[in-house]
Short mmCIF file of C-alpha atoms and ligand atoms in Angstrom, two decimals:
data_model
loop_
_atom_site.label_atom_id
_atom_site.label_comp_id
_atom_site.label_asym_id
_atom_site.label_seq_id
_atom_site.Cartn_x
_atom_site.Cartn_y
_atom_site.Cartn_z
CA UNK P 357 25.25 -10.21 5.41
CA UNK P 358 25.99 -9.32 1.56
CA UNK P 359 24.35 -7.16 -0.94
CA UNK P 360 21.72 -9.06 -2.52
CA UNK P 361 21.03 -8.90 -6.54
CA UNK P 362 20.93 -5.39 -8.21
CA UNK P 363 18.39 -3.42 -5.44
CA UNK P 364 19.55 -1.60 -2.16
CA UNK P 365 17.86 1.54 -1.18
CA UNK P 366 20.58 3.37 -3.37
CA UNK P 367 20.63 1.19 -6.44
CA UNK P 368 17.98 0.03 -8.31
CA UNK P 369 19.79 -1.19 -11.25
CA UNK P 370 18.88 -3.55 -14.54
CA UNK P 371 16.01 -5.51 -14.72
CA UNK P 372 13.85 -6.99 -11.73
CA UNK P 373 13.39 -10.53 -11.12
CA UNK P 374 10.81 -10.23 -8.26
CA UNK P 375 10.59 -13.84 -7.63
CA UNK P 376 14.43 -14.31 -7.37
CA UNK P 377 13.98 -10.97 -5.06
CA UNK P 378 12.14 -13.28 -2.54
CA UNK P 379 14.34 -16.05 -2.90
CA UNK P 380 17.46 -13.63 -2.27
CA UNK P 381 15.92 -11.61 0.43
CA UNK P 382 14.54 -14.62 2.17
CA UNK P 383 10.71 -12.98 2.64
CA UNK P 384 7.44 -14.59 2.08
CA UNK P 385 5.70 -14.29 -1.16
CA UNK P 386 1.82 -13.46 -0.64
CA UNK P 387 0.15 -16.58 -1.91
CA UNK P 388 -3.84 -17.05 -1.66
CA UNK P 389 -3.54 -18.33 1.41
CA UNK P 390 -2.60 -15.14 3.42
CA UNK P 391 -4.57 -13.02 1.58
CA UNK P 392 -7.58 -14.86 2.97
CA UNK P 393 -5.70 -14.59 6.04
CA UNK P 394 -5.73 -10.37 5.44
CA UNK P 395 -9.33 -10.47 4.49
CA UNK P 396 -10.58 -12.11 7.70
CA UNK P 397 -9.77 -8.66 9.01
CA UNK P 398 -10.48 -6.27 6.00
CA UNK P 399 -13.70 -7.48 4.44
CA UNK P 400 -12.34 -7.04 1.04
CA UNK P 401 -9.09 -6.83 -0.53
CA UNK P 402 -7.02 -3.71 -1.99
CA UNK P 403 -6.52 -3.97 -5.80
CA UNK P 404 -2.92 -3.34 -5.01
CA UNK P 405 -3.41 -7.16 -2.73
CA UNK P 406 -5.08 -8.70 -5.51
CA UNK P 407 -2.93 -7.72 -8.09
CA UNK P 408 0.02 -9.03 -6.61
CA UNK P 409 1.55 -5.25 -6.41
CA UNK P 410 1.87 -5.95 -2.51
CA UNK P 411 3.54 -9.15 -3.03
CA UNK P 412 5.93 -9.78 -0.02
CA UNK P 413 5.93 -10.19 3.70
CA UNK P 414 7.89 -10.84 6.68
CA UNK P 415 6.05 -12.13 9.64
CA UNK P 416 2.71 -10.51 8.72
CA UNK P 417 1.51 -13.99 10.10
CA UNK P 418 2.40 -12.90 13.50
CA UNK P 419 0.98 -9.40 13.54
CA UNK P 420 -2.40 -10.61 12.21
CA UNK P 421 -2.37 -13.10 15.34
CA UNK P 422 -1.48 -10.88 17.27
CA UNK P 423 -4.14 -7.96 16.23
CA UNK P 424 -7.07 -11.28 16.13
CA UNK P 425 -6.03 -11.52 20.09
CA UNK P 426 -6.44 -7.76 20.12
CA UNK P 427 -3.32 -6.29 20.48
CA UNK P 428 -2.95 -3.92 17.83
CA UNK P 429 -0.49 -2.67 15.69
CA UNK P 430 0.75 0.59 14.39
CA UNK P 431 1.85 1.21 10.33
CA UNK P 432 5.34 3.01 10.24
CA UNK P 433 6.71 4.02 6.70
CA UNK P 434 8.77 7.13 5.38
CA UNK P 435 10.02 9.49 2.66
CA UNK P 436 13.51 10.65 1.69
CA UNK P 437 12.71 14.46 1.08
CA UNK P 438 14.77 15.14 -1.65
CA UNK P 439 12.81 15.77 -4.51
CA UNK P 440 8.73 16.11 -6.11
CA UNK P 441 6.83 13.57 -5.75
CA UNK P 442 6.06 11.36 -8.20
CA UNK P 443 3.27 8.49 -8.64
CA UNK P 444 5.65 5.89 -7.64
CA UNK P 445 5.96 6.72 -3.59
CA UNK P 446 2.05 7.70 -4.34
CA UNK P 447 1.58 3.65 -4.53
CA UNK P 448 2.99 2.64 -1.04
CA UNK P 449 1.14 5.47 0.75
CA UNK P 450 -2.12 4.87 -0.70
CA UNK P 451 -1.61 1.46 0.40
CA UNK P 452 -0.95 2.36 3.86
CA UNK P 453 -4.05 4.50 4.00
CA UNK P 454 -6.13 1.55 3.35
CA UNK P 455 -4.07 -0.30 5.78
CA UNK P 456 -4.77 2.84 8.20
CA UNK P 457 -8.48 2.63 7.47
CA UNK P 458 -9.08 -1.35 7.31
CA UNK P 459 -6.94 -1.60 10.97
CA UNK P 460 -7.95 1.98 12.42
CA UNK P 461 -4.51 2.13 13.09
CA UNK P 462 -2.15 4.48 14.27
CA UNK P 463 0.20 5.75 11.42
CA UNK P 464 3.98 6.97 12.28
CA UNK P 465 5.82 8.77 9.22
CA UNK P 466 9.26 9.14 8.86
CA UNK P 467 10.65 11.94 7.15
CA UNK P 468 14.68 11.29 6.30
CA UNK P 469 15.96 14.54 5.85
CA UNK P 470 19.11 13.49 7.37
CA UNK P 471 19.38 10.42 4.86
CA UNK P 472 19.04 12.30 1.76
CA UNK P 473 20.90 15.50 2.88
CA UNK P 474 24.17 12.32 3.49
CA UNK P 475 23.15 10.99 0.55
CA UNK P 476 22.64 13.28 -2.55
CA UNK P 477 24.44 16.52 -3.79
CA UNK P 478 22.33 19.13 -1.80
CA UNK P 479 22.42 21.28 0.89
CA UNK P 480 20.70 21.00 4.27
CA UNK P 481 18.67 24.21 2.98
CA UNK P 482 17.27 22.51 0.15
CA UNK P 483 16.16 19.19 1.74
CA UNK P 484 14.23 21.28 4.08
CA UNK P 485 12.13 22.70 1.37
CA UNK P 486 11.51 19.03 -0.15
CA UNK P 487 10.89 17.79 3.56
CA UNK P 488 7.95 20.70 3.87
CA UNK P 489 6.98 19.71 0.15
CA UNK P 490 6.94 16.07 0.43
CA UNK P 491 4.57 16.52 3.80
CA UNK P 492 1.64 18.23 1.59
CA UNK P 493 1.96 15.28 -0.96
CA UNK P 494 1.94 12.81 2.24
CA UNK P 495 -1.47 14.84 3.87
CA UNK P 496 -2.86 15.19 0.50
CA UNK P 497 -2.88 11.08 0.31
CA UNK P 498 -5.60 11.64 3.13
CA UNK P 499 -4.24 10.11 6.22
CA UNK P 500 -5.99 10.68 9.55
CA UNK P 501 -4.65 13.39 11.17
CA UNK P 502 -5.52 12.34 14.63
CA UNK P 503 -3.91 9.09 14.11
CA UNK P 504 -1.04 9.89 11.95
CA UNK P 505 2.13 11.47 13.44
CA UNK P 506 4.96 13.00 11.12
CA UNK P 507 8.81 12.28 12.21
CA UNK P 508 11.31 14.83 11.10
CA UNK P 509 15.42 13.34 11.75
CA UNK P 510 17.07 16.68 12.27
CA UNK P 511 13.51 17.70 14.07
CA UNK P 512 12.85 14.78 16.22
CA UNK P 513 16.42 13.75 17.22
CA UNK P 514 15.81 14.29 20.82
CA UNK P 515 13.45 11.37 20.34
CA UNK P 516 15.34 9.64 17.88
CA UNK P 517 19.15 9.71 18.66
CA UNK P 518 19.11 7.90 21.92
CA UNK P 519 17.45 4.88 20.35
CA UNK P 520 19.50 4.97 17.29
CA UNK P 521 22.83 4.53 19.08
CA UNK P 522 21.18 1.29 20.65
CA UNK P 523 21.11 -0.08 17.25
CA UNK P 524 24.22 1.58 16.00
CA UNK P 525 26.32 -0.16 18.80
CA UNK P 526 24.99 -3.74 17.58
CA UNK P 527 25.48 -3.35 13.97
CA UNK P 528 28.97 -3.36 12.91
CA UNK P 529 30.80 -1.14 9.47
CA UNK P 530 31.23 -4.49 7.62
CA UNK P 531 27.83 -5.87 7.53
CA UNK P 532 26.62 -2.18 6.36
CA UNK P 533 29.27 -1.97 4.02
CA UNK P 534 27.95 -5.26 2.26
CA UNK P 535 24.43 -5.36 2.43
CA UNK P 536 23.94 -1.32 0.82
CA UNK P 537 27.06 -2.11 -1.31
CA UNK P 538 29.28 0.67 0.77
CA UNK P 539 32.98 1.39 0.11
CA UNK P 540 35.44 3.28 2.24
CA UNK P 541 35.00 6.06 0.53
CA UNK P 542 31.34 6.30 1.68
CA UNK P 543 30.96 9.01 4.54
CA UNK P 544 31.00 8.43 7.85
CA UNK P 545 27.24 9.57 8.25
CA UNK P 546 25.81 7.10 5.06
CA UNK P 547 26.92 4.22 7.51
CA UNK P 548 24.79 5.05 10.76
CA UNK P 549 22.21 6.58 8.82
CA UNK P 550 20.17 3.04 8.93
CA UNK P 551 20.28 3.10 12.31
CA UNK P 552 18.10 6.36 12.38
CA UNK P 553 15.45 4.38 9.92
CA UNK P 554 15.44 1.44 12.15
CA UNK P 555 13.87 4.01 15.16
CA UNK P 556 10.37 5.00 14.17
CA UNK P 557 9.69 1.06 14.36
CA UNK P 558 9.90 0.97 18.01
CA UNK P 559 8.97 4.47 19.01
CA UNK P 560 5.40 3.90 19.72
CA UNK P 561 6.39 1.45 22.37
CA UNK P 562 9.24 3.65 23.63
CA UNK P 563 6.65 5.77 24.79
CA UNK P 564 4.22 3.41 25.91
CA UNK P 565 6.30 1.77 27.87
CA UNK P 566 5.40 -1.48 26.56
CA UNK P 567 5.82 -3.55 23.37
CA UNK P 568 3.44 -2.99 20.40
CA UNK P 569 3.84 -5.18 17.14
CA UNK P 570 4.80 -2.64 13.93
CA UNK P 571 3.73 -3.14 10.52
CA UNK P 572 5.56 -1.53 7.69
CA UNK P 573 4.52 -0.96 4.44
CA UNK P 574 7.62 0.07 1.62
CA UNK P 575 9.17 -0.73 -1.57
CA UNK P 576 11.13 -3.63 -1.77
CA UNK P 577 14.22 -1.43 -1.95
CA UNK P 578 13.95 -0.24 1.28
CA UNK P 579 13.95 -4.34 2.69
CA UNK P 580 17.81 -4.28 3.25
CA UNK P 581 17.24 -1.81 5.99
CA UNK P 582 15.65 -3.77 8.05
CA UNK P 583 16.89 -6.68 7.45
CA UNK P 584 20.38 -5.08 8.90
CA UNK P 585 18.28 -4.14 12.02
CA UNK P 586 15.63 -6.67 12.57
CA UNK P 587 18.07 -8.82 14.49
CA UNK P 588 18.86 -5.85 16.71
CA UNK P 589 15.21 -5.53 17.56
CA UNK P 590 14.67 -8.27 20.07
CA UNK P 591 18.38 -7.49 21.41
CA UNK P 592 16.96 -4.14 22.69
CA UNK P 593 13.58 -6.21 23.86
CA UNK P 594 11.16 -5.23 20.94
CA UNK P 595 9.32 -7.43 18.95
CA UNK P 596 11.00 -7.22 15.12
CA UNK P 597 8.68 -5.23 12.95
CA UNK P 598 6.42 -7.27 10.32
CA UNK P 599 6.95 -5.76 6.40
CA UNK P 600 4.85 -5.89 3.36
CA UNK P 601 6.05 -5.23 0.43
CA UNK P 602 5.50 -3.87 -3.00
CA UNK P 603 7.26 -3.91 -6.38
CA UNK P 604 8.74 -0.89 -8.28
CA UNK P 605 6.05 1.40 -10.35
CA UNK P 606 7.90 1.62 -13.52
CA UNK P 607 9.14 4.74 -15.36
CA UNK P 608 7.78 5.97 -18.58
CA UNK P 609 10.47 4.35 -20.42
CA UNK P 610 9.73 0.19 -20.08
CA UNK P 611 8.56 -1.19 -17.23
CA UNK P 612 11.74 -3.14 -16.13
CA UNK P 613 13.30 -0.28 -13.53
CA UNK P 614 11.96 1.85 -10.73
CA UNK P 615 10.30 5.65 -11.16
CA UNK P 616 12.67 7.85 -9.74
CA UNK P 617 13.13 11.51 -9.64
CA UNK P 618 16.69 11.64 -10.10
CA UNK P 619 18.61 10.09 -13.12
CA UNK P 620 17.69 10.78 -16.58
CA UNK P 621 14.35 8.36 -16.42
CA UNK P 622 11.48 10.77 -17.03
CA UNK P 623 8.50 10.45 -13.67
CA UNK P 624 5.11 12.07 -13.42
CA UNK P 625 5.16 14.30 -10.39
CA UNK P 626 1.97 15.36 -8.01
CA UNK P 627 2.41 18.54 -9.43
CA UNK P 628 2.11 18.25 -13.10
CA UNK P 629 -0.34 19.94 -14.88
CA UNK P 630 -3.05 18.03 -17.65
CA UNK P 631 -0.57 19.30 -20.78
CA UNK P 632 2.73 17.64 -18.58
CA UNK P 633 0.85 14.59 -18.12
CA UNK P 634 -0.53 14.31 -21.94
CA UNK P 635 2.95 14.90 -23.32
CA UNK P 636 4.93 12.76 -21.08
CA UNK P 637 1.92 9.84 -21.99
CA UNK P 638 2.18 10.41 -25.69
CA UNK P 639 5.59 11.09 -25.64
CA UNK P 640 7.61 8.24 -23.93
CA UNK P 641 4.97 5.58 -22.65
CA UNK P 642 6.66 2.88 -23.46
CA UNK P 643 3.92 1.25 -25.42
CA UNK P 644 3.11 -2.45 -26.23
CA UNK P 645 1.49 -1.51 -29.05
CA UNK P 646 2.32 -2.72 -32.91
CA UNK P 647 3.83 -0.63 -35.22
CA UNK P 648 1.24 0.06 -37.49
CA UNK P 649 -2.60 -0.02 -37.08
CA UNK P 650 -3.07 -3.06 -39.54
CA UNK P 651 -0.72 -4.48 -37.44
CA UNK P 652 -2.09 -3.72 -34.09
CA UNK P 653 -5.36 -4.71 -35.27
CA UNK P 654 -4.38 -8.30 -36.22
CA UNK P 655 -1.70 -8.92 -33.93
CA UNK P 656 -3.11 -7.06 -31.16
CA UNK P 657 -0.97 -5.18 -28.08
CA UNK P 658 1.02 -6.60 -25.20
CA UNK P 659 -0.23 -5.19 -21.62
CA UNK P 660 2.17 -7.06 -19.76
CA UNK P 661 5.09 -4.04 -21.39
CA UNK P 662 2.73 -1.40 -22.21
CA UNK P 663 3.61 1.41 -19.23
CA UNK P 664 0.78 2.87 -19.71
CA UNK P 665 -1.15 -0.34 -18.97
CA UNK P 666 0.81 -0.86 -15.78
CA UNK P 667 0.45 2.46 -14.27
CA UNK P 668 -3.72 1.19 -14.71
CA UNK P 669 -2.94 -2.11 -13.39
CA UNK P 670 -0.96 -0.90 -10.36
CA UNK P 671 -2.23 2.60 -9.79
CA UNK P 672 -5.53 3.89 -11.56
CA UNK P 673 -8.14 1.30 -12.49
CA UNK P 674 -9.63 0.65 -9.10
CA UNK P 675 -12.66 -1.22 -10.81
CA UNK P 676 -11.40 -4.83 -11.89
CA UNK P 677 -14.01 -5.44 -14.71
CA UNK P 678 -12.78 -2.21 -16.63
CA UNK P 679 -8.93 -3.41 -16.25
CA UNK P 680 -10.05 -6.63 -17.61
CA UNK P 681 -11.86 -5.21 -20.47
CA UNK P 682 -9.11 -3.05 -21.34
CA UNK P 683 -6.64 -5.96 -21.30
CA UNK P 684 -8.68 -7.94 -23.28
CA UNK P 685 -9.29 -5.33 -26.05
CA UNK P 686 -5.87 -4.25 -26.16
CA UNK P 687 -4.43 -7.60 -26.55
CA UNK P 688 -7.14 -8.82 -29.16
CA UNK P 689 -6.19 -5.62 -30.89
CA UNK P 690 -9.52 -3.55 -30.54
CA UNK P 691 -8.12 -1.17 -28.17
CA UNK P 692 -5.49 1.12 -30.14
CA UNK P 693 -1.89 2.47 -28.52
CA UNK P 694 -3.05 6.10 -28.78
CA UNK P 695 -6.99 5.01 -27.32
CA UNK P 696 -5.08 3.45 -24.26
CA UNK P 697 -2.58 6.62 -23.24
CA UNK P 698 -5.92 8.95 -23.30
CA UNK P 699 -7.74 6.84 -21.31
CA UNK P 700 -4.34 6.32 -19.03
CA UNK P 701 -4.19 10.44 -19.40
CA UNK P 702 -7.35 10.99 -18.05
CA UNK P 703 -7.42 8.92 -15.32
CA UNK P 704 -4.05 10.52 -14.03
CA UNK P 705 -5.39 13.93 -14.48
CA UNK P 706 -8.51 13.20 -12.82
CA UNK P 707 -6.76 11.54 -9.94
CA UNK P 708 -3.89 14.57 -9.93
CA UNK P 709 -6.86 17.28 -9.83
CA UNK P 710 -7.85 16.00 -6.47
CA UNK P 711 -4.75 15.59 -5.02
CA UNK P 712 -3.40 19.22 -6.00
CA UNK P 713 -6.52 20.39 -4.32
CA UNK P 714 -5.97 18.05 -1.08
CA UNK P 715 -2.22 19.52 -1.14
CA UNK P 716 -3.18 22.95 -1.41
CA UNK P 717 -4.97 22.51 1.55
CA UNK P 718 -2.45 20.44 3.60
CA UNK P 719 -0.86 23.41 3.52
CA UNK P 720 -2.74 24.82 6.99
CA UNK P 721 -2.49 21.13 8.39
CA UNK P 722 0.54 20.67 9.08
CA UNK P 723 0.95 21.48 12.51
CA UNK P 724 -1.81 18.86 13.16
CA UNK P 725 0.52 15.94 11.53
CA UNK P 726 3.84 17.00 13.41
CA UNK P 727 4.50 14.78 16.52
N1 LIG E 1493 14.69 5.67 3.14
C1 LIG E 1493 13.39 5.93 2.58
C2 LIG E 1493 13.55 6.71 1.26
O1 LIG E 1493 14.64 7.03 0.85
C3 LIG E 1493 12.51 6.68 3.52
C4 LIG E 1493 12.03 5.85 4.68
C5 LIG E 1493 12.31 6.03 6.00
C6 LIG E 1493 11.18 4.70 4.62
N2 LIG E 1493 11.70 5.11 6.78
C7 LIG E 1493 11.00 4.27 5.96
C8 LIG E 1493 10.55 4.02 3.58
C9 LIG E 1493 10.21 3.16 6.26
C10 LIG E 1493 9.77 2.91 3.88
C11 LIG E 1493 9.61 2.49 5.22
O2 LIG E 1493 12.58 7.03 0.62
#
């Protein structure tokens, strides 16, 4: 196993070549094909399907075969609690709530509070505050609370630890230290740690008693995980878990890299107000925009770098005929630089109204998500 290209869950470095990604990682691009395939099921398709921002699979073939012959699956994904949220993890969980919704499937939620307290510069006291934080941003996305069940590391390892030694045993210190990248200088707990993310996939059937196929939905980042573990899978007699995956939501500053909440790239959090969000638009959206209005007017602007057109694209613009007119009249020149961001502003204002609301609320619900 080696580190492939410039992403692991702890580096997401330079620019992304998403098609080398699938080539290098060895999943399945989502052609036409299996998105007929998911639509058998769904009716219709999420924009994020469509638009080719869930763009990679492993063995989502299988679990839709399975699920046609009724046996269903459950949707496991997580959050490292170390920090706000920002609209980036917002994509893969809105995702999985369709998924949750489409399926009426059960949802299991991993909260690594032991990752990120291993991982970054903070104490155990302050990852529990982002682990309580991140939860209202997860409930907020509007999961079903009778169907969706929260896992805590330090909280749940009763449940957790006895199945993560299974996989611990079977994966050895120099296949970890290659695929994440890992040195010898790395502590001790950074090289288990996957084992404890390889868990949640099997859990459900753990307590069942029996084996039920897991779908996961993530960031392509997080892929090296289980592709350490999903040999260890049918080892321990479980079924490896099927992933679909989505690309990176870009920062503010070009939309080459990852939003991310730590380094100097600037993110829009769940918590920012209407004058945060107007002045990180204006001020460092990347824009595709020309220089000068003449300019923009006969050249016209470039969507395909515009940030502010992405976060539309990938996040925002649910309706496809408005996306399409926008593209058109920015690229034809029509639509100005400045006429984009407000429209960009709005819709993340109007769609961060909501969700403050739905957070301030999660805030008695949490009891009802905890397993
Ligand atoms: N390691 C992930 C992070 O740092 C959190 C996580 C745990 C996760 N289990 C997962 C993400 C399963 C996707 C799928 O954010």
């Amino acid at each position: 196993m080696k580190k492939l290209g410039n992403v692991t869950p702890y580096d997401v470095s330079g620019e992304i070549n998403y098609d080398k990604l699938i080539k290098e990682f060895g999943v399945r691009k989502i052609d036409n094909g299996m998105l007929e395939e998911i639509k058998k099921y769904t009716g219709d398709l999420h924009f994020m399907l469509k638009r080719g921002v869930f763009f990679a699979s492993r063995d989502l073939k299988w679990l839709l075969d399975k699920y046609s012959k009724k046996e269903k699956f459950f949707l496991y994904t997580g959050c490292g609690p170390s920090g706000p949220i920002h609209l980036g993890h917002l994509q893969t969980w809105i995702f999985a709530k369709w998924l949750q919704d489409k399926f009426d499937v059960e949802l299991w939620f991993q909260f690594t509070d032991d990752e990120k307290f291993l991982f970054k510069d903070k104490s155990y006291e302050e990852i529990q505050k982002w682990t309580y934080e991140n939860m209202l941003d997860v409930i907020a996305v509007g999961f079903n609370p009778k169907k969706t069940h929260f896992l805590v590391d330090t909280k749940h390892a009763g449940l957790l630890y006895p199945e993560a030694i299974k996989f611990a045993k079977k994966i050895n210190f120099s296949t970890i230290k290659s695929a994440f990248g890992f040195k010898d200088s790395n502590n001790i707990g950074s090289i288990f740690y996957t084992a404890m993310q390889a868990v949640p996939a099997i859990i459900p059937s753990v307590l069942a008693k029996k084996n039920i196929p897991c779908l996961i939905p993530l960031a392509i980042d997080q892929d090296p995980h289980f592709r350490v573990a999903r040999d260890v899978y049918p080892k321990l007699g479980y079924y490896k878990p099927a992933l679909i995956e989505g690309v990176f939501l870009p920062p503010l500053g070009g939309v080459k890299g990852k939003m991310s909440s730590t380094g100097e790239q600037i993110a829009i959090y769940t918590t920012d107000k209407p004058k945060e969000v107007k002045n990180k638009i204006n001020k460092y959206a990347f824009s595709g925009g020309q220089v000068t209005l003449e300019e923009h007017r006969e050249k016209g602007g470039n969507p395909d770098v515009d940030v502010s057109f992405q976060y539309l694209r990938m996040l925002l613009e649910e309706d496809d005929e408005k996306l399409k007119k926008l593209e058109e009249d920015y690229r034809s020149g029509k639509l100005l630089t400045g006429e984009l961001k407000q429209y960009t502003i709005d819709k993340i204002n109007k769609f961060l109204e909501k969700h403050q609301k739905a957070r301030e609320k999660a805030k008695l619900q949490i009891d009802k998500f905890l397993y």
